[in-house]
Structure formats: structure tokens, C-alpha cells
Amino acid sequence: MSTDLPAESLRCHRADAREVDGYRAALGENRASLLLTDPPYCLLTRRRKGGDERDPRAHKKIDRNPIVRFETVRDYRVFTEKWMTQAVAWLTPDAPLVIWTNLLGKEPITTVARELGYTHLRGEYVWGKRTTDKNANEQLLRVYEVALVFARTLAPVPGLGDPPVAWAVVSGYDDDGEAGRWGNHPHHKPFSVLEPLVRTYSRPGETVLDPFAGSGSTPASALRLGRRPACIEIEPEWAERVTRRLRETARARSYRERLLSPSAR
Ligand SMILES: C[S@@+](CC[C@H](N)C(=O)[O-])C[C@H]1O[C@@H](n2cnc3c(N)ncnc32)[C@H](O)[C@@H]1O
């Protein structure tokens, strides 16, 4: 597939995933065939014993630093209801939802997905994040984030010649060096972690929606694999960075395509 996508597909829209405007700007008349996203995690506000916030200024700063905190798990559920209700309205009926979460967010996300008709939790994709350890004879894998896969229907019976569906991956935080190049987002996902999800749950040419783009790992992976990215991010600095990243990814892809095309040989 050629990567000559309209400029709109190579842009991250600065918007709030709980509101309609960003989806309209990113998708227009189009509908996405996959929701693959990494919303803020269910992290609760840090409080002193007396109940007041540890450092309200830090809290503000943290919010700008793409980490959002919630007072309670219930608040996280309300947040999830707001963004997920908007997002699913922009999907094709068969589109699966693949949603990253920390362990505390699993229950609220599953409850909301079920309420919206995504009654089948097809499974949980686990990222074993390689951590550095002093002991040279062993490596520790830390599981902090998992991606929950939901659909409206049961998974189809796999064909005998089909490749296996991946349910786990092992990688360090920045094995491909992309986090360092694009701002070291605290929740960056390397290409090797996202690739099996993009390949399994979408086809080339389809649109992949990510309303919480962060540093753009998901839309950039989708683009690299010949899908059309549609993305939103609330923080202007990150949204701009994602736009630059998408344009660079598209340039790298078309350069590679030109090199490999028969006429270039
Ligand atoms: C977990 S991070 C995503 C990280 C991303 N997967 C990456 O590889 O860089 C969640 C992102 O959602 C953004 N965000 C938080 N609230 C939002 C909202 N209401 N609408 C859109 N984006 C939001 C944050 O700024 C943050 O960058």
C-alpha cells in the first residue's frame, strides 16, 4: 500500500477524548476498524494522613506531564465512560477495542466496555517489561501494563493455517530507541510491543483510532504497518510532537518503498 495519505491522517488533533470535536477532526466521514489506545492509567491522588493532597502544585505539574490522577476508582470509571462512549461511536460495528491499562484500571474498563455492548473479553495481552538488574545471571520482567481485547462477538474459530495470536510480549521500555527520540513519554510503547496488536486486529488500509496518543507510538506503528492513523491528544506539546513523528514515519516509509520498487533497481 502506498503511504500517500491525506495530510489529515498525518496529524494529531489537540482535543479532549471525552468530547466529539477531536473525533470529527480526525475521522470526518470515515470510521475506524480498530480502537487501539492507551488512556491515562488508574493512578490515585497521593494524600497525606490528614487527607489533603501531598503537593497540589506537583499535582498540576504532573497533569501537564501527561500523568493524570483520580480521587477514586469510581472517578476513573466516570472518566472511562465519557471517553469510551465517544470513541465507540466512531468505530465500524465489528471493530475490536484494545485498551491498555494498569492492574487497577482493569475492572472499571471492563465494566464500561460491557455496558457499551463489548461483552466479550477476548483476552489480556501482557507486556513483560525487561528491567535492568544487578545480577548478571538473570533478568526480571515487570508487568505493569496489559492490553485488554474486547469485541461484540466471540472470536472466530481460527483457521488451521492461521498464525498464532500473540498474548504476551517481552521488551524493554525503549528497545527501539524511539522513546528517546520523541520526548521519553512515561508510557511510551515500543514498536515490537504494538506490532502484534496492529497486525492481529486490523488489516492494511484500515483506520486505527487512538484518542490518547501521548508521544504517538500507536499511530506511528499503525502508519508503519500501512494502516491509516486517526489520533487525538489533549496536551498541545505532545500533539505537535506526534504530528512531526507521523510525518517523519510517512517519509521513511515512502523512501523505503521507493528503494524497494522494481523501477529503482
Ligand atoms: C498513557 S499515555 C499514552 C502514551 C502513548 N501510548 C505513548 O506511547 O506515548 C495517555 C495520554 O493521554 C493524554 N490525555 C489525558 N487525558 C486526555 C484526554 N481527556 N483527552 C485526550 N488525551 C488525554 C495524556 O496527556 C497522555 O499523553
mmCIF file of C-alpha atoms in Angstrom, residues 3-4 10 181-182 223 243-259:
data_model
loop_
_atom_site.group_PDB
_atom_site.id
_atom_site.type_symbol
_atom_site.label_atom_id
_atom_site.label_comp_id
_atom_site.label_asym_id
_atom_site.label_seq_id
_atom_site.Cartn_x
_atom_site.Cartn_y
_atom_site.Cartn_z
ATOM 1 C CA THR A 3 1.742 5.848 2.126
ATOM 2 C CA ASP A 4 0.397 8.836 0.179
ATOM 3 C CA LEU A 10 -0.619 12.633 9.308
ATOM 4 C CA ARG A 181 13.807 10.498 20.083
ATOM 5 C CA TRP A 182 10.226 11.521 20.821
ATOM 6 C CA LEU A 223 1.280 4.021 9.803
ATOM 7 C CA THR A 243 2.303 15.251 14.103
ATOM 8 C CA ARG A 244 6.042 15.609 13.458
ATOM 9 C CA ARG A 245 6.562 11.925 14.224
ATOM 10 C CA LEU A 246 3.819 10.844 11.794
ATOM 11 C CA ARG A 247 5.252 12.990 9.001
ATOM 12 C CA GLU A 248 8.699 11.562 9.576
ATOM 13 C CA THR A 249 7.334 7.995 9.670
ATOM 14 C CA ALA A 250 5.497 8.568 6.381
ATOM 15 C CA ARG A 251 8.656 9.979 4.760
ATOM 16 C CA ALA A 252 10.716 6.996 5.960
ATOM 17 C CA ARG A 253 8.105 4.599 4.598
ATOM 18 C CA SER A 254 7.862 6.153 1.178
ATOM 19 C CA TYR A 255 11.648 6.368 0.931
ATOM 20 C CA ARG A 256 11.852 2.651 1.717
ATOM 21 C CA GLU A 257 9.063 1.871 -0.777
ATOM 22 C CA ARG A 258 10.897 3.802 -3.498
ATOM 23 C CA LEU A 259 14.145 1.964 -2.740
#
